[in-house]
GROMACS .gro file of C-alpha atoms in nm:
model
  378
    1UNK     CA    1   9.477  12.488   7.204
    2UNK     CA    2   9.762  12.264   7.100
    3UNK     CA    3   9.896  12.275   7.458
    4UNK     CA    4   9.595  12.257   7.682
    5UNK     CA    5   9.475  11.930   7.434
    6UNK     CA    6   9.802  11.755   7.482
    7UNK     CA    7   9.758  11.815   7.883
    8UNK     CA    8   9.417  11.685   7.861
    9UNK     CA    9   9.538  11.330   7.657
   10UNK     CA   10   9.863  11.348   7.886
   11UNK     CA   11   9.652  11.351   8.181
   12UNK     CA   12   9.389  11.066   8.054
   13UNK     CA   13   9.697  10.846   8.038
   14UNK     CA   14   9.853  10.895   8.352
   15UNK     CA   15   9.486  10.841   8.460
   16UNK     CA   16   9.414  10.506   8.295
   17UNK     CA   17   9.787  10.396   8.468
   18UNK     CA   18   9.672  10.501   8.764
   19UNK     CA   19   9.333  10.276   8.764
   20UNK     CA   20   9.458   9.960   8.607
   21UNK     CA   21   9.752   9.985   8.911
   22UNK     CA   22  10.021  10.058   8.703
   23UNK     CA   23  10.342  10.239   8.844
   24UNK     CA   24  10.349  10.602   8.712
   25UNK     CA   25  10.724  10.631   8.808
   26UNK     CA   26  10.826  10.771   8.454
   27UNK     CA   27  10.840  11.125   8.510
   28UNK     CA   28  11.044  11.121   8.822
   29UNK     CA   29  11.414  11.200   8.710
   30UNK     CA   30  11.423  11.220   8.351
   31UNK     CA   31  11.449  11.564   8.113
   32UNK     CA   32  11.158  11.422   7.901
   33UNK     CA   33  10.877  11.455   8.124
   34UNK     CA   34  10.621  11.268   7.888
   35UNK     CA   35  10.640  10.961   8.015
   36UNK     CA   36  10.607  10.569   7.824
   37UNK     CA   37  10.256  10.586   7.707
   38UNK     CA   38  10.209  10.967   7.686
   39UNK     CA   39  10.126  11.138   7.369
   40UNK     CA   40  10.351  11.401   7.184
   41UNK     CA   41  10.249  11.676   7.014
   42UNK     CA   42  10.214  11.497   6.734
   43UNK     CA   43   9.946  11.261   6.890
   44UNK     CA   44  10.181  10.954   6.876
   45UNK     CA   45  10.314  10.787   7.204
   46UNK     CA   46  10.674  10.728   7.272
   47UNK     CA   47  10.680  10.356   7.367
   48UNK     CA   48  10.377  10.329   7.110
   49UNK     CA   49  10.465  10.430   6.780
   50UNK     CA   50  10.680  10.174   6.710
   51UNK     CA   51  10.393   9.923   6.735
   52UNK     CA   52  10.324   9.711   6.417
   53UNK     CA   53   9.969   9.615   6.472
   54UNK     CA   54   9.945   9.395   6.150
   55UNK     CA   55   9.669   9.141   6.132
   56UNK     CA   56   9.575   9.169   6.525
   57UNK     CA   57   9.255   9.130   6.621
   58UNK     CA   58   8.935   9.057   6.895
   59UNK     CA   59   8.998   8.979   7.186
   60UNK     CA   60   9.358   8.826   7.352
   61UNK     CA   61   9.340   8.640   7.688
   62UNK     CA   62   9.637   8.546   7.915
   63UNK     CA   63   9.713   8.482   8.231
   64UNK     CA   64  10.000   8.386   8.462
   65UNK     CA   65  10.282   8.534   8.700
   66UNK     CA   66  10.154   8.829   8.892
   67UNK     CA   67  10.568   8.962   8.897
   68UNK     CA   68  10.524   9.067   8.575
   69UNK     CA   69  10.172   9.251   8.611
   70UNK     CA   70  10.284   9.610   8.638
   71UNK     CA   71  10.490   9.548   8.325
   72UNK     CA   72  10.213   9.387   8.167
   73UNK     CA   73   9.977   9.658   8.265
   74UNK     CA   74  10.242   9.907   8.074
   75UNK     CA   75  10.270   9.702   7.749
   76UNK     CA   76   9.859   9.643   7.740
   77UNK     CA   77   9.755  10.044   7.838
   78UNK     CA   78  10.031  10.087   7.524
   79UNK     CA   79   9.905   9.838   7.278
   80UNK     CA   80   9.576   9.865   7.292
   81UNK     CA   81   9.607  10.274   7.272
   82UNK     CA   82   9.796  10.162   6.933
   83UNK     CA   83   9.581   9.909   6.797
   84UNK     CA   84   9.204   9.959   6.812
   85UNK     CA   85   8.947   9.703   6.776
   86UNK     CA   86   9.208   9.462   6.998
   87UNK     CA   87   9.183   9.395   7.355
   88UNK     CA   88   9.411   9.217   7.523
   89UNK     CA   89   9.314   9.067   7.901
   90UNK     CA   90   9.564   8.988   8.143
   91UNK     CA   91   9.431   8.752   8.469
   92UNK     CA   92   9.749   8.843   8.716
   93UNK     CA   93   9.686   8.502   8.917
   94UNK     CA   94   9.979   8.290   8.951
   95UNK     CA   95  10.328   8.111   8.743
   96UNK     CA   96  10.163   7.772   8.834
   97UNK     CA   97   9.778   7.907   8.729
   98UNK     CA   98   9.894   8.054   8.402
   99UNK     CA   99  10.043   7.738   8.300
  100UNK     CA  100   9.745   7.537   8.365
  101UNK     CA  101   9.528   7.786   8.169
  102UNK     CA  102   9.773   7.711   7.897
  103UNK     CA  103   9.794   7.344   7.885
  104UNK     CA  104   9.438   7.342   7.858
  105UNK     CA  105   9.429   7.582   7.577
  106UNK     CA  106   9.249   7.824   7.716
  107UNK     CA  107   9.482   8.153   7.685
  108UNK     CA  108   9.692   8.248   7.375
  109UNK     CA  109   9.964   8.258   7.593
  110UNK     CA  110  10.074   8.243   7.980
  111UNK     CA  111  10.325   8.461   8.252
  112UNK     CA  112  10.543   8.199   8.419
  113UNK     CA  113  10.867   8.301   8.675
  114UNK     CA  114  11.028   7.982   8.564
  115UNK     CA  115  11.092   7.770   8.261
  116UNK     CA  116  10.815   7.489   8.182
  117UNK     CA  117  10.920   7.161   8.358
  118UNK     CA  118  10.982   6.864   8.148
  119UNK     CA  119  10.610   6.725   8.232
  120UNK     CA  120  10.486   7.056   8.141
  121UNK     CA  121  10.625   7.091   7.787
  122UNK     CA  122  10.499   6.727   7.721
  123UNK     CA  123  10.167   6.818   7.843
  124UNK     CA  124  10.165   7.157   7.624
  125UNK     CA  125  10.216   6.931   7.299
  126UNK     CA  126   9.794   6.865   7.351
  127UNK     CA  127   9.751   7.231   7.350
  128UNK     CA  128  10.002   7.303   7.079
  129UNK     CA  129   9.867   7.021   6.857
  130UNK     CA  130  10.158   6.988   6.604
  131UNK     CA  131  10.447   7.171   6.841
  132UNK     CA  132  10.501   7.250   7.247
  133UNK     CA  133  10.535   7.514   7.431
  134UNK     CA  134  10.883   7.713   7.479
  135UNK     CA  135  11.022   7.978   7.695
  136UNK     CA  136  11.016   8.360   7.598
  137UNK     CA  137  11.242   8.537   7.848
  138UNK     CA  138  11.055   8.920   7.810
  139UNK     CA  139  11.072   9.059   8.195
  140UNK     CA  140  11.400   9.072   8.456
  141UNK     CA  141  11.436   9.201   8.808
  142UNK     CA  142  11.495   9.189   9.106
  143UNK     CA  143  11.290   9.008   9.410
  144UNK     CA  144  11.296   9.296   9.652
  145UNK     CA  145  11.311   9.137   9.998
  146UNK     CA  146  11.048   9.382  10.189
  147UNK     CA  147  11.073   9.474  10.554
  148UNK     CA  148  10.906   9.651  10.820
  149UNK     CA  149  11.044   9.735  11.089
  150UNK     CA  150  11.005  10.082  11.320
  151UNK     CA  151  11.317  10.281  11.345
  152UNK     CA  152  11.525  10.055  11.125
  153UNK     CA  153  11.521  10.224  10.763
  154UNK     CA  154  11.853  10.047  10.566
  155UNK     CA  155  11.911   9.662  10.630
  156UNK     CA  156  12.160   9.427  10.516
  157UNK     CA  157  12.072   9.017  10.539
  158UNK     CA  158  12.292   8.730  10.364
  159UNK     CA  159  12.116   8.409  10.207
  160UNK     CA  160  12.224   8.277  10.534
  161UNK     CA  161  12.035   8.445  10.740
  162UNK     CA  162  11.777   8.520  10.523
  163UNK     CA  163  11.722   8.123  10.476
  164UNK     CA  164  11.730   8.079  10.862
  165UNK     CA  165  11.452   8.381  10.889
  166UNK     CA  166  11.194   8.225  10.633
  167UNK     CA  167  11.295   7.881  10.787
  168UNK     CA  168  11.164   8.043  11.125
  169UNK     CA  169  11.479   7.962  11.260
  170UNK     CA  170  11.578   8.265  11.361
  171UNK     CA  171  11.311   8.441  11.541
  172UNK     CA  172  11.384   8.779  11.703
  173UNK     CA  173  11.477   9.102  11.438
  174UNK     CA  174  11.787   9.151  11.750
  175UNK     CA  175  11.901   8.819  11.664
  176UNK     CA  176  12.271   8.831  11.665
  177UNK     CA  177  12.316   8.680  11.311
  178UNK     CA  178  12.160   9.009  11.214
  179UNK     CA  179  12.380   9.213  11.470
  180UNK     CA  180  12.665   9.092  11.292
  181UNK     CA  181  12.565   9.220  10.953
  182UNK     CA  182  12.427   9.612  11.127
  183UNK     CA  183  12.690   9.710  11.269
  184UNK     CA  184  12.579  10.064  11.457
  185UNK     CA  185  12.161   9.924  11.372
  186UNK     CA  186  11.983   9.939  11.716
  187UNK     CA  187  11.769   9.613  11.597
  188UNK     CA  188  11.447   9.616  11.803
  189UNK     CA  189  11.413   9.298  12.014
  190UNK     CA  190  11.086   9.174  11.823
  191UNK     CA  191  10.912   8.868  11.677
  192UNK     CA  192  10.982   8.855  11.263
  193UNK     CA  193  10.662   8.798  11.107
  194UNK     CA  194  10.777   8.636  10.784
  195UNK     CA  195  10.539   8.621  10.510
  196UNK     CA  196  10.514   8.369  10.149
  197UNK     CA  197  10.294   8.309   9.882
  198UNK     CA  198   9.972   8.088   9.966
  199UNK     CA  199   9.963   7.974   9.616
  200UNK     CA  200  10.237   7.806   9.394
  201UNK     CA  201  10.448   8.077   9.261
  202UNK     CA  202  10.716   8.146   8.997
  203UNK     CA  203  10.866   8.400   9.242
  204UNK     CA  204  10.888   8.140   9.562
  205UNK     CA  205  11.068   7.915   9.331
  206UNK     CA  206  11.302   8.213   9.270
  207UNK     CA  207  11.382   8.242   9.618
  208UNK     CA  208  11.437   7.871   9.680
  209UNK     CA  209  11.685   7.861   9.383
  210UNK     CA  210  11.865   8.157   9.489
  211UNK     CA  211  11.889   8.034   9.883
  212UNK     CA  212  11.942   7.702   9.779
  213UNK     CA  213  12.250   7.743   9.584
  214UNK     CA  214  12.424   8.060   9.806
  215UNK     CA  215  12.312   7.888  10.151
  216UNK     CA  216  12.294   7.523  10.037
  217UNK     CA  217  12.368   7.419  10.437
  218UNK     CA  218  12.111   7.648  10.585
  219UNK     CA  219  11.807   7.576  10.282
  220UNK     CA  220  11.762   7.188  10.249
  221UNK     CA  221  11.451   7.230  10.067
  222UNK     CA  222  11.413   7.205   9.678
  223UNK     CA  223  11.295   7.476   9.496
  224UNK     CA  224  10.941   7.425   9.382
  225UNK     CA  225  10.643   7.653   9.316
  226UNK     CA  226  10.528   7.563   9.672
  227UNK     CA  227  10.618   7.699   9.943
  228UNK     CA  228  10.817   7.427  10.126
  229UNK     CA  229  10.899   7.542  10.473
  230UNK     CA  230  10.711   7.496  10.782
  231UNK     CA  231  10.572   7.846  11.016
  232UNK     CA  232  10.533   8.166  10.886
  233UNK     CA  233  10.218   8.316  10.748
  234UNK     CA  234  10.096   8.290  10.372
  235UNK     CA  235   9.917   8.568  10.187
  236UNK     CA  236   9.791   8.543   9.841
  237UNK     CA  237  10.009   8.734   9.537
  238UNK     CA  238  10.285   8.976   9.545
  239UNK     CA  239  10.057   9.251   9.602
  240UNK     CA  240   9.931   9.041   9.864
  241UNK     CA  241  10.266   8.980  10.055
  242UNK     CA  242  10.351   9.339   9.988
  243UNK     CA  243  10.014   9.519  10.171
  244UNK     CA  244  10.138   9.244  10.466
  245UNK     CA  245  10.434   9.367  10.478
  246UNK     CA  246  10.325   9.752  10.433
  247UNK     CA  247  10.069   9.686  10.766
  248UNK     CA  248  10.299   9.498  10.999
  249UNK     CA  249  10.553   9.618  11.185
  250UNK     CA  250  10.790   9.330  11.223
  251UNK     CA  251  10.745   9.213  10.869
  252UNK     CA  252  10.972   9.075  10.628
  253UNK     CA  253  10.850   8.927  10.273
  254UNK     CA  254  10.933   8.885   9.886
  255UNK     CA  255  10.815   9.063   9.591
  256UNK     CA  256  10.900   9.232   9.276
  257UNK     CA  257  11.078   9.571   9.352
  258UNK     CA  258  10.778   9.752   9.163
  259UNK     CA  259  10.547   9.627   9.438
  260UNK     CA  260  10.782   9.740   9.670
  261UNK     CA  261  10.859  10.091   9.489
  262UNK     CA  262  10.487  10.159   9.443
  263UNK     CA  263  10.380  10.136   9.836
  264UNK     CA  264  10.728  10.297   9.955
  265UNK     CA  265  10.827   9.982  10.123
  266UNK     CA  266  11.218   9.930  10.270
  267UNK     CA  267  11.409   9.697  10.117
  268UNK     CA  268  11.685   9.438  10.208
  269UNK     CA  269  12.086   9.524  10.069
  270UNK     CA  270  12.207   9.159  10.024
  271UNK     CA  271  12.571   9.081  10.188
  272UNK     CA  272  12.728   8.869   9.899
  273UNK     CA  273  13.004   8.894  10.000
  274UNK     CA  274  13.142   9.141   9.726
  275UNK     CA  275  13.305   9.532   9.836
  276UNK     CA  276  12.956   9.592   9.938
  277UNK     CA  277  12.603   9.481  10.033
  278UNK     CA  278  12.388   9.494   9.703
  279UNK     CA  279  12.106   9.700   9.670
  280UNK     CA  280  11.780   9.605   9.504
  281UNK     CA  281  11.799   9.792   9.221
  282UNK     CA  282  11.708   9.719   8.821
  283UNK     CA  283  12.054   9.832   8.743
  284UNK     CA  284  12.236   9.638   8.981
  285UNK     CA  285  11.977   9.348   8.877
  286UNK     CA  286  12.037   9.391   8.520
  287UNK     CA  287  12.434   9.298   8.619
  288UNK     CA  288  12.342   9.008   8.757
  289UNK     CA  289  12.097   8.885   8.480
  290UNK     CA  290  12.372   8.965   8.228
  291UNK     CA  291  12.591   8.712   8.283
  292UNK     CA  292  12.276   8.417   8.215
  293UNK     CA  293  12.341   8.181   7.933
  294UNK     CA  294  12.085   8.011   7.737
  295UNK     CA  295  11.952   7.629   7.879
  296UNK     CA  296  11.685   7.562   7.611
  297UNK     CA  297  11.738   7.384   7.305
  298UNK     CA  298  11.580   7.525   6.988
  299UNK     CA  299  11.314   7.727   7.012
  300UNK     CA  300  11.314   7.765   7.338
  301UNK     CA  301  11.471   8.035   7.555
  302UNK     CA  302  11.470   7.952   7.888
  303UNK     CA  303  11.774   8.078   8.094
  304UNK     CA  304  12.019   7.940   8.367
  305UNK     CA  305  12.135   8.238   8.638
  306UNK     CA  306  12.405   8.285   8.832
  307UNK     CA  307  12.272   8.304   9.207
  308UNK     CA  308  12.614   8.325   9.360
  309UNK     CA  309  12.782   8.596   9.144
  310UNK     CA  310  12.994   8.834   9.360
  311UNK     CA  311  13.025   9.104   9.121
  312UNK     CA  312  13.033   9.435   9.238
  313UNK     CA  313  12.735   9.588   9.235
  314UNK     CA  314  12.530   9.252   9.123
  315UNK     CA  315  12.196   9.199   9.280
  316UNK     CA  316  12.224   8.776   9.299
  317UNK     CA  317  11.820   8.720   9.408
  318UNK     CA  318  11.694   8.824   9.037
  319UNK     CA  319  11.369   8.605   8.814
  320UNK     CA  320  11.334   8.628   8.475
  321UNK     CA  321  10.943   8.613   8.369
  322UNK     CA  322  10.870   8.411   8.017
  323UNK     CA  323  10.587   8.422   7.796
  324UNK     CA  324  10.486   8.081   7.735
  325UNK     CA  325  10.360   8.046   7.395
  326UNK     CA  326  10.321   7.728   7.158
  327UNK     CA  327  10.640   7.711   6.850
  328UNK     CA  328  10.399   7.601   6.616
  329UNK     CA  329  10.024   7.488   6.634
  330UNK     CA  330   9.872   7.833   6.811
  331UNK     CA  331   9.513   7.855   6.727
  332UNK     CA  332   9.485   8.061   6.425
  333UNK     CA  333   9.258   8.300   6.596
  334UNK     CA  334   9.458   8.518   6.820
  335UNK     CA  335   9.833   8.398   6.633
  336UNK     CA  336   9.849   8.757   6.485
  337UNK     CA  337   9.743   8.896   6.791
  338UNK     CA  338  10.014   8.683   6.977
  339UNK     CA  339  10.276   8.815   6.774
  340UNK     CA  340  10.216   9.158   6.734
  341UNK     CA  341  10.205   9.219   7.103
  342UNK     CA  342  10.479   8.990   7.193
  343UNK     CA  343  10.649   9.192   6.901
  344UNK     CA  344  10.568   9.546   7.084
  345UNK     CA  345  10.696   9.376   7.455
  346UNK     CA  346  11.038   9.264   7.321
  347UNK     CA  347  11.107   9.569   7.134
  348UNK     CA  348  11.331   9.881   7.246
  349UNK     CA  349  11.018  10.056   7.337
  350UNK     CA  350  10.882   9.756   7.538
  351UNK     CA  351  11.176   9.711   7.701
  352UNK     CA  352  11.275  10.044   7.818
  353UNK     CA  353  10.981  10.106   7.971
  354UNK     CA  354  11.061   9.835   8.213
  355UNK     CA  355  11.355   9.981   8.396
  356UNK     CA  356  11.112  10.291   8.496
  357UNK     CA  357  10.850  10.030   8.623
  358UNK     CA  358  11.107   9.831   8.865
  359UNK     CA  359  11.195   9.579   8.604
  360UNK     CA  360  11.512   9.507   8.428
  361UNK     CA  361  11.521   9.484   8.054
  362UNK     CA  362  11.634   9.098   7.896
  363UNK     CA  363  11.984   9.165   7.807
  364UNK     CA  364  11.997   9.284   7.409
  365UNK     CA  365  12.187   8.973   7.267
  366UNK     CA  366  11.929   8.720   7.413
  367UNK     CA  367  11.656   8.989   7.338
  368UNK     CA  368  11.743   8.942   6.999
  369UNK     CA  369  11.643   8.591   6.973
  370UNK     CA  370  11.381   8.625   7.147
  371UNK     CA  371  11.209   8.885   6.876
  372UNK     CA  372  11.331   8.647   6.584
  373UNK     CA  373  11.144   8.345   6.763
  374UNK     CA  374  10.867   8.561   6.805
  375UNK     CA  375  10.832   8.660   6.450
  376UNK     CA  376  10.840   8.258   6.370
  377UNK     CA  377  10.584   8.159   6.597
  378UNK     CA  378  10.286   7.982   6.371
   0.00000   0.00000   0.00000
C-alpha cells in the first residue's frame, strides 16, 4: 500500500510540473530517481522540507522576467505543496513589465534580467515608502543561442559573427564568416531568419552587454531592454522566440537553455577564443558566473560579469535574474510571505533544483548574502 500510494503522489507531482510547463528533467541521470518536488516515503519532499513557512499567508503576486519562469514554476509547485493556505502567482511577462508592476506597488516583488537603473531605484522609493528597491541575484544561466537549421546538428559562432547575424549583416547560413568557424560543416546556402524579443527584455539586454563588450567593433548599439537593431523578426517571450525557432528551418534566436532543453532545440558552442568552443551548459555557465563581483552598495546585490572571460570551459553569454524587492517599507501584508519564499528560493534546496531545470545556481559566497538580506527585509 505504502508503495503503490507513494507512486500515486509521485505521479500527481510530475503531473502538476507537467501542466504549469515546468521542465521534468530531474530524473534523467541521477541514482535518486525522486525528483525536486517528489514525496518520500515519509510524505516529505526533497527540495520541500526544508521550507520554513513561518507567518506566510493569502495570496502572493509577482511578476517579471519570463527567463526565470521554469525556475519559478519549480520553487512555487514546491512552496505552495509546503505551505497551505498560501498561494503564490507568478505573471511570466517581461524584466521591463515586472518592474513597472513594482514601482507601482502592485506585486510584493518583481523578476528582472538586470539590475534596477538609477531612475528605477528612485522611482521604487514611492513604492517602498521609507526604503527602495535592491537587487536579489536568485537565478544564473546561460542564454542558449537556438538554431535551426536541416542537416547541421553542432554549430560554433563567435560574438563576431553572431553580432553581424542579429545585425542582419550577414545574411546567408553559408556565409564564409561561418565557414571559417565549421570547418568539415556543409552549411546550407540559406536565408538566416533571426528572431528577438518584441517587448523590452532583461534577456535582450543580456545579449547586447555580452556582444557589446566581446565584439565592441561589430555591435555599436547600447545595451537596453529594447531591441535596438534594425531587420529581423520579433516574437513575444522566450517561449515565444523558442517555438520560432523550433518551426523554422533557417532560424537562429536567444533564450534560456531550459526553453531550449525542454523543446529539444540545437544550440550554438561559442568560439571565445579559449582551447575550445564553449558549450551552453549550466556547468560551464556556472564558471563563468563565478568569477562576478558585487556592484551594489548596501543592501543591494546586483552583480557585474565578466563577458569576455576565456576560461576553459566558461560559457561568456550568461544573465543573472534578481528578485526585486523593497529593503524596508514592504507592505505588511505579504512581508512574511516575501520572505519565507524568497527564504525557500535561496536555500540549498532552491538552488539545486536549478541546475536540473537549465539554470545555474548563484555562486554560494554571494548566495550567502543574499539569504542574510533576505531575512532583513522589513
Amino acid at each position: 500500500m505504502k508503495l503503490q500510494r507513494k507512486n500515486r503522489l509521485r505521479a500527481t507531482a510530475l503531473g502538476a510540473l507537467a501542466v504549469s510547463g515546468a521542465l521534468v528533467l530531474t530524473a534523467c541521470g541521477s541514482d535518486d530517481n525522486s525528483g525536486p518536488g517528489t514525496p518520500k516515503a515519509d510524505g516529505q519532499s526533497s527540495s520541500a522540507s526544508s521550507i520554513d513557512c513561518g507567518k506566510a499567508k493569502g495570496q502572493l503576486r509577482a511578476s517579471g522576467s519570463s527567463a526565470q519562469k521554469n525556475a519559478m514554476d519549480l520553487w512555487v509547485k514546491n512552496y505552495m505543496a509546503a505551505c497551505s493556505g498560501v498561494e503564490i502567482n507568478y505573471n511570466s511577462s517581461s524584466s521591463g513589465e515586472g518592474i513597472v508592476a513594482f514601482n507601482q506597488g502592485t506585486v510584493g516583488f518583481a523578476g528582472s534580467d538586470s539590475a534596477l537603473k538609477p531612475e528605477e531605484v528612485a522611482e521604487s522609493k514611492k513604492a517602498c515608502k521609507t526604503g527602495q528597491g535592491i537587487n536579489l541575484p536568485m537565478v544564473g544561466g546561460p542564454v542558449a543561442v537556438g538554431y535551426n537549421l536541416e542537416g547541421v546538428d553542432k554549430l560554433t559562432l563567435d560574438a563576431p559573427t553572431l553580432a553581424k547575424i542579429f545585425d542582419t549583416k550577414i545574411k546567408k547560413w553559408n556565409d564564409p564568416a561561418i565557414a571559417k568557424l565549421n570547418d568539415g560543416v556543409e552549411l546550407p546556402d540559406k536565408a538566416i531568419q533571426a528572431f528577438h524579443r518584441s517587448e523590452d527584455s532583461g534577456t535582450t539586454q543580456n545579449l547586447g552587454k555580452y556582444l557589446g563588450a566581446a565584439a565592441p567593433k561589430e555591435w555599436k548599439y547600447e545595451a537596453e531592454k529594447k531591441w535596438p537593431a534594425p531587420g529581423g523578426q520579433a516574437a513575444s517571450g522566450s517561449s515565444g522566440i523558442a517555438a520560432q525557432v523550433k518551426q523554422v528551418d533557417g532560424a537562429i534566436g536567444y533564450f534560456e537553455l531550459s526553453y531550449a532543453k525542454s523543446q529539444s532545440i540545437s544550440t550554438v558552442a561559442i568560439d571565445t577564443g579559449g582551447s575550445a568552443p564553449a558549450e551552453a551548459t549550466s556547468e560551464n555557465a556556472s564558471k563563468a558566473i563565478a568569477a562576478a563581483k558585487i556592484k551594489g552598495t548596501g543592501k543591494d546585490l546586483a552583480l557585474e560579469l565578466d563577458y569576455t572571460t576565456k576560461a576553459d570551459g566558461a560559457y561568456p553569454l550568461v544573465l543573472v535574474t534578481y528578485e526585486v524587492v523593497c529593503d524596508t517599507g514592504n507592505k505588511a501584508e505579504t512581508l512574511d510571505t516575501v520572505k519565507s519564499f524568497l527564504s525557500y528560493a535561496a536555500s540549498d534546496d532552491g538552488q539545486k533544483i536549478l541546475t536540473e531545470a537549465g539554470y545555474a545556481p548563484i555562486p554560494a559566497e554571494i548566495n550567502a548574502k543574499v539569504r542574510e538580506t533576505v531575512n532583513g527585509l522589513s
